[in-house]
Amino acid sequence: MQFTPQQLTGGPRFHHRTKIGNWSEDQELEEIRLKDYLAKKESGQLFVTAKQRQLEEALVPERLSETPDGVLRFGQTVMLLSQQSKGYLSINPYDQVAKDYPAFMLTTSLNDQPAVRNSFIIERCDENDGFDDDVVHYAQLFRVVMAPFGSKLQGPTYLHSEMVTALAAAKFSRHQEVTALAAPSGETKWQFLYPDVRLRLEMEGEPVPAGSPLAVRHVQTGSFLASDEIPYANIFGSEMEVHCFAYQSLNKTQNLVGEKKGDITGDVPLRRQGLPNIWTVRTATHDGE
């Protein structure tokens, strides 16, 4: 096999039509590449074709539920808007996480159009939880469900989190990992809490208004759903990381003075909830913007 000096030094090559150097092998190699390209194109295995198919599956428009009375109800389809990253909670079915059950990564996306990847269903955990109606109340247990779509999500998935371990942590912040798990469990239970900690106790049991700011607490660990301006690149572009972490103010709250006077007890939170923990539930009639 003969090569020209240009080929040996890695420089520009002569075309095989010049009949110089290793022209016969170059011609055969070009024909093989062309056949391989045409075969992948016909079968849809080209990277650009596969990515386009994935985007089409995940960006199918979805219809949000209406809330004419202004309160959230179980079974409604909603979107979750982060007040810190200004993005909507979204699932990436093509970024799988190693768990006991199939699990997929969650981010916040700036795409504000309702689609199957950023629309969720509020599901009641227990019918005998002390509330007689189907209205969502503060501190009431619920699950956030993603309906199946596309080729990867064959069944419903649930908003899930767990304690930080050596094998389970957020990719960049290393806080508590948040994923969409394909099986309901104790780690898929959540609560809506009033954002102002001074009125949180009084607001427990009250209906949750649609389009208003709130905090989303993970029942199993006591941490809060959060999204900060931490870039997370995927096939949908540059999005923001989602994790669980209690962002709180650092000012002095005089807890011991209040406990001494008998005004509060040790389990009453006094530090303000940080903006990364504040979310808005968007519906068709209440966008929260």
C-alpha positions as a printed NumPy array, in Angstrom:
array([[  0.   ,   0.   ,   0.   ],
       [  1.512,   3.321,  -1.12 ],
       [  0.816,   6.748,   0.335],
       [  1.728,  10.216,  -0.944],
       [  3.876,  12.52 ,   1.214],
       [  0.756,  14.621,   1.885],
       [ -1.082,  11.583,   3.281],
       [  1.886,  10.565,   5.425],
       [  2.084,  14.018,   7.028],
       [ -1.665,  14.263,   7.529],
       [ -2.071,  17.06 ,   5.006],
       [ -4.54 ,  17.465,   2.104],
       [ -5.012,  14.389,  -0.046],
       [ -5.258,  14.015,  -3.799],
       [ -8.67 ,  12.886,  -5.018],
       [ -8.781,   9.27 ,  -6.124],
       [ -9.472,  10.434,  -9.69 ],
       [ -5.883,  11.733,  -9.943],
       [ -4.634,   8.108,  -9.763],
       [ -1.786,   9.117,  -7.423],
       [ -0.815,   7.268,  -4.26 ],
       [ -3.38 ,   4.951,  -2.645],
       [ -6.184,   6.035,  -5.029],
       [ -7.865,   2.62 ,  -5.365],
       [ -8.334,   2.164,  -1.607],
       [ -9.518,   5.797,  -1.269],
       [-12.165,   5.187,  -3.919],
       [-13.332,   1.998,  -2.236],
       [-13.458,   3.732,   1.152],
       [-15.628,   6.548,  -0.223],
       [-18.057,   4.028,  -1.708],
       [-18.277,   2.16 ,   1.617],
       [-18.944,   5.414,   3.497],
       [-21.667,   6.377,   1.021],
       [-23.364,   2.98 ,   1.335],
       [-23.156,   3.163,   5.141],
       [-24.667,   6.661,   5.125],
       [-27.538,   5.649,   2.838],
       [-28.27 ,   2.547,   4.945],
       [-28.394,   4.588,   8.177],
       [-30.542,   7.24 ,   6.513],
       [-33.103,   4.682,   5.339],
       [-33.274,   3.004,   8.763],
       [-33.394,   6.318,  10.683],
       [-30.149,   5.658,  12.558],
       [-28.45 ,   8.933,  11.681],
       [-27.74 ,  11.022,  14.774],
       [-29.545,  14.071,  13.415],
       [-32.569,  11.942,  12.437],
       [-32.665,  10.182,  15.822],
       [-32.446,  13.528,  17.67 ],
       [-35.241,  14.983,  15.544],
       [-37.432,  11.971,  16.326],
       [-36.722,  12.331,  20.044],
       [-37.62 ,  16.027,  20.001],
       [-40.852,  15.305,  18.144],
       [-41.804,  12.671,  20.753],
       [-41.099,  14.883,  23.763],
       [-42.509,  18.18 ,  22.466],
       [-45.997,  16.978,  21.547],
       [-48.414,  19.729,  22.717],
       [-50.389,  18.993,  25.889],
       [-53.577,  20.559,  27.244],
       [-53.522,  21.946,  30.778],
       [-56.509,  21.71 ,  33.095],
       [-58.67 ,  24.737,  33.786],
       [-59.26 ,  26.046,  37.313],
       [-62.328,  28.281,  37.078],
       [-62.736,  28.41 ,  40.872],
       [-59.052,  29.253,  41.364],
       [-58.054,  26.195,  43.422],
       [-56.082,  23.079,  42.541],
       [-57.774,  19.689,  42.386],
       [-56.451,  16.152,  42.174],
       [-56.291,  14.706,  38.682],
       [-55.541,  18.043,  37.043],
       [-52.738,  18.463,  34.497],
       [-50.444,  21.338,  35.472],
       [-46.955,  22.779,  34.991],
       [-44.456,  23.681,  37.738],
       [-42.595,  26.981,  37.314],
       [-39.425,  27.679,  39.3  ],
       [-39.217,  31.271,  40.535],
       [-35.406,  31.114,  40.608],
       [-34.494,  29.592,  37.233],
       [-37.699,  30.861,  35.515],
       [-37.982,  27.411,  33.931],
       [-40.645,  24.714,  33.955],
       [-40.05 ,  21.301,  35.506],
       [-39.413,  18.897,  32.604],
       [-38.475,  15.259,  32.172],
       [-35.77 ,  13.981,  29.833],
       [-36.77 ,  10.402,  28.894],
       [-33.457,   9.927,  27.052],
       [-31.306,  10.547,  30.151],
       [-31.802,   7.446,  32.304],
       [-30.57 ,   7.045,  35.886],
       [-29.544,   3.748,  37.503],
       [-32.21 ,   2.834,  40.093],
       [-34.14 ,  -0.249,  41.189],
       [-36.823,   0.838,  38.699],
       [-36.44 ,   2.827,  35.481],
       [-35.701,   6.445,  36.384],
       [-35.188,   9.546,  34.281],
       [-33.528,  12.908,  34.856],
       [-35.492,  16.101,  35.54 ],
       [-34.514,  19.686,  34.708],
       [-36.204,  23.071,  34.358],
       [-36.651,  24.305,  30.806],
       [-37.316,  27.82 ,  29.497],
       [-39.838,  26.389,  27.043],
       [-43.165,  27.743,  28.327],
       [-45.378,  25.877,  25.856],
       [-47.309,  22.997,  27.487],
       [-45.913,  19.706,  26.171],
       [-45.897,  16.087,  27.275],
       [-42.448,  16.467,  28.881],
       [-43.343,  19.42 ,  31.136],
       [-46.952,  18.629,  32.072],
       [-47.722,  16.673,  35.246],
       [-50.764,  15.22 ,  36.993],
       [-51.41 ,  15.771,  40.709],
       [-52.382,  12.409,  42.23 ],
       [-53.777,  11.833,  45.711],
       [-51.764,   9.491,  47.944],
       [-54.526,   8.348,  50.292],
       [-58.281,   8.74 ,  49.94 ],
       [-58.623,   8.571,  53.744],
       [-56.351,  11.502,  54.535],
       [-58.958,  13.512,  56.446],
       [-60.224,  15.631,  53.554],
       [-63.633,  14.942,  52.059],
       [-63.294,  16.834,  48.756],
       [-60.931,  16.559,  45.772],
       [-59.334,  19.957,  46.413],
       [-55.574,  20.018,  47.087],
       [-54.823,  21.425,  50.564],
       [-51.621,  22.72 ,  52.106],
       [-49.654,  19.896,  53.839],
       [-51.818,  17.219,  52.166],
       [-49.848,  14.307,  50.698],
       [-49.803,  13.88 ,  46.925],
       [-47.724,  12.483,  44.073],
       [-46.611,  14.238,  40.896],
       [-47.227,  11.878,  37.98 ],
       [-45.858,  12.017,  34.434],
       [-48.093,  10.284,  31.874],
       [-46.334,   7.859,  29.463],
       [-45.28 ,   9.14 ,  26.056],
       [-42.797,   8.287,  23.31 ],
       [-40.711,   5.154,  23.02 ],
       [-38.946,   5.394,  26.409],
       [-41.766,   6.089,  28.871],
       [-43.905,   2.962,  28.648],
       [-45.754,   3.668,  31.899],
       [-46.382,   6.479,  34.403],
       [-43.424,   7.915,  36.314],
       [-43.454,   9.71 ,  39.672],
       [-41.475,  12.659,  41.016],
       [-38.912,  10.997,  43.292],
       [-36.066,  11.906,  45.614],
       [-33.895,  10.183,  48.215],
       [-31.143,  10.91 ,  50.7  ],
       [-27.731,  11.828,  49.352],
       [-25.389,   8.846,  49.071],
       [-22.169,   8.08 ,  47.235],
       [-24.23 ,   6.744,  44.32 ],
       [-27.212,   9.107,  44.461],
       [-26.667,  12.859,  44.295],
       [-27.409,  15.729,  41.927],
       [-24.939,  15.822,  39.047],
       [-23.516,  19.32 ,  39.608],
       [-24.66 ,  20.706,  42.97 ],
       [-24.3  ,  17.303,  44.724],
       [-27.495,  18.034,  46.645],
       [-30.354,  15.581,  46.921],
       [-31.088,  13.971,  43.545],
       [-34.539,  14.383,  41.955],
       [-35.701,  11.974,  39.248],
       [-38.865,  10.561,  37.702],
       [-39.239,   6.978,  38.984],
       [-41.406,   4.352,  37.295],
       [-42.894,   3.037,  40.571],
       [-44.775,   4.771,  43.432],
       [-43.198,   4.483,  46.873],
       [-42.715,   6.406,  50.098],
       [-40.027,   8.441,  48.354],
       [-42.53 ,   9.785,  45.807],
       [-44.748,  11.607,  48.347],
       [-44.776,  15.418,  48.444],
       [-46.55 ,  18.322,  50.148],
       [-47.429,  21.871,  49.136],
       [-46.507,  24.353,  51.889],
       [-47.272,  28.032,  52.221],
       [-44.164,  30.019,  51.203],
       [-44.224,  32.415,  54.198],
       [-42.943,  30.446,  57.2  ],
       [-44.637,  32.87 ,  59.629],
       [-48.078,  31.845,  58.327],
       [-47.262,  28.258,  57.31 ],
       [-48.75 ,  26.607,  60.395],
       [-51.979,  28.625,  60.147],
       [-52.365,  27.826,  56.448],
       [-52.178,  24.028,  56.851],
       [-55.394,  22.444,  55.618],
       [-56.397,  25.436,  53.502],
       [-57.046,  24.971,  49.742],
       [-54.049,  25.615,  47.477],
       [-54.803,  28.438,  45.004],
       [-53.68 ,  27.934,  41.413],
       [-51.02 ,  30.29 ,  40.076],
       [-49.735,  31.339,  43.509],
       [-46.188,  30.793,  44.867],
       [-45.611,  27.825,  47.148],
       [-42.945,  25.451,  48.454],
       [-42.847,  21.745,  47.559],
       [-41.626,  19.565,  50.442],
       [-40.385,  15.989,  50.108],
       [-42.103,  14.014,  52.849],
       [-39.532,  11.229,  53.258],
       [-36.489,  13.475,  53.76 ],
       [-38.053,  16.813,  54.782],
       [-36.094,  18.65 ,  52.083],
       [-37.573,  21.016,  49.506],
       [-37.771,  20.785,  45.729],
       [-35.414,  23.366,  44.22 ],
       [-33.968,  24.596,  40.955],
       [-31.102,  27.046,  40.68 ],
       [-29.291,  28.642,  37.753],
       [-26.987,  25.651,  37.301],
       [-26.669,  24.855,  33.566],
       [-27.523,  21.288,  32.577],
       [-26.919,  20.528,  28.878],
       [-28.986,  17.857,  27.126],
       [-30.594,  17.242,  23.727],
       [-33.125,  20.001,  24.427],
       [-30.372,  22.602,  24.874],
       [-29.071,  24.296,  28.003],
       [-31.499,  23.774,  30.898],
       [-31.235,  24.097,  34.699],
       [-30.596,  21.437,  37.326],
       [-33.355,  20.274,  39.685],
       [-32.533,  18.959,  43.158],
       [-33.776,  18.953,  46.757],
       [-32.208,  21.347,  49.237],
       [-33.57 ,  23.678,  51.925],
       [-32.527,  27.186,  50.88 ],
       [-33.079,  29.487,  53.862],
       [-32.138,  33.003,  54.887],
       [-29.042,  33.512,  57.032],
       [-30.338,  36.329,  59.237],
       [-30.754,  35.963,  63.001],
       [-34.293,  34.849,  63.892],
       [-34.121,  35.017,  67.707],
       [-35.427,  31.451,  68.08 ],
       [-34.214,  31.016,  71.657],
       [-35.831,  34.283,  72.785],
       [-39.169,  33.219,  71.324],
       [-38.939,  29.781,  72.914],
       [-38.078,  31.32 ,  76.313],
       [-41.163,  33.536,  76.154],
       [-43.324,  30.592,  75.087],
       [-44.283,  32.224,  71.786],
       [-42.91 ,  29.387,  69.655],
       [-41.514,  25.87 ,  69.978],
       [-38.398,  24.353,  68.493],
       [-40.215,  22.798,  65.548],
       [-41.541,  26.122,  64.213],
       [-39.456,  27.302,  61.204],
       [-38.494,  30.964,  61.33 ],
       [-35.966,  31.404,  58.536],
       [-37.402,  32.629,  55.241],
       [-37.614,  30.133,  52.393],
       [-35.069,  30.84 ,  49.652],
       [-36.202,  31.71 ,  46.123],
       [-34.873,  28.423,  44.624],
       [-37.487,  26.599,  46.777],
       [-40.409,  28.692,  45.51 ],
       [-42.566,  27.251,  42.705],
       [-45.788,  28.212,  40.96 ],
       [-48.383,  25.705,  39.756],
       [-49.534,  26.853,  36.324],
       [-52.911,  25.843,  34.887],
       [-54.806,  26.805,  31.731],
       [-56.517,  29.717,  33.489],
       [-53.824,  30.671,  36.037],
       [-50.307,  30.986,  34.622],
       [-48.777,  32.623,  37.714],
       [-46.702,  35.091,  35.691]])
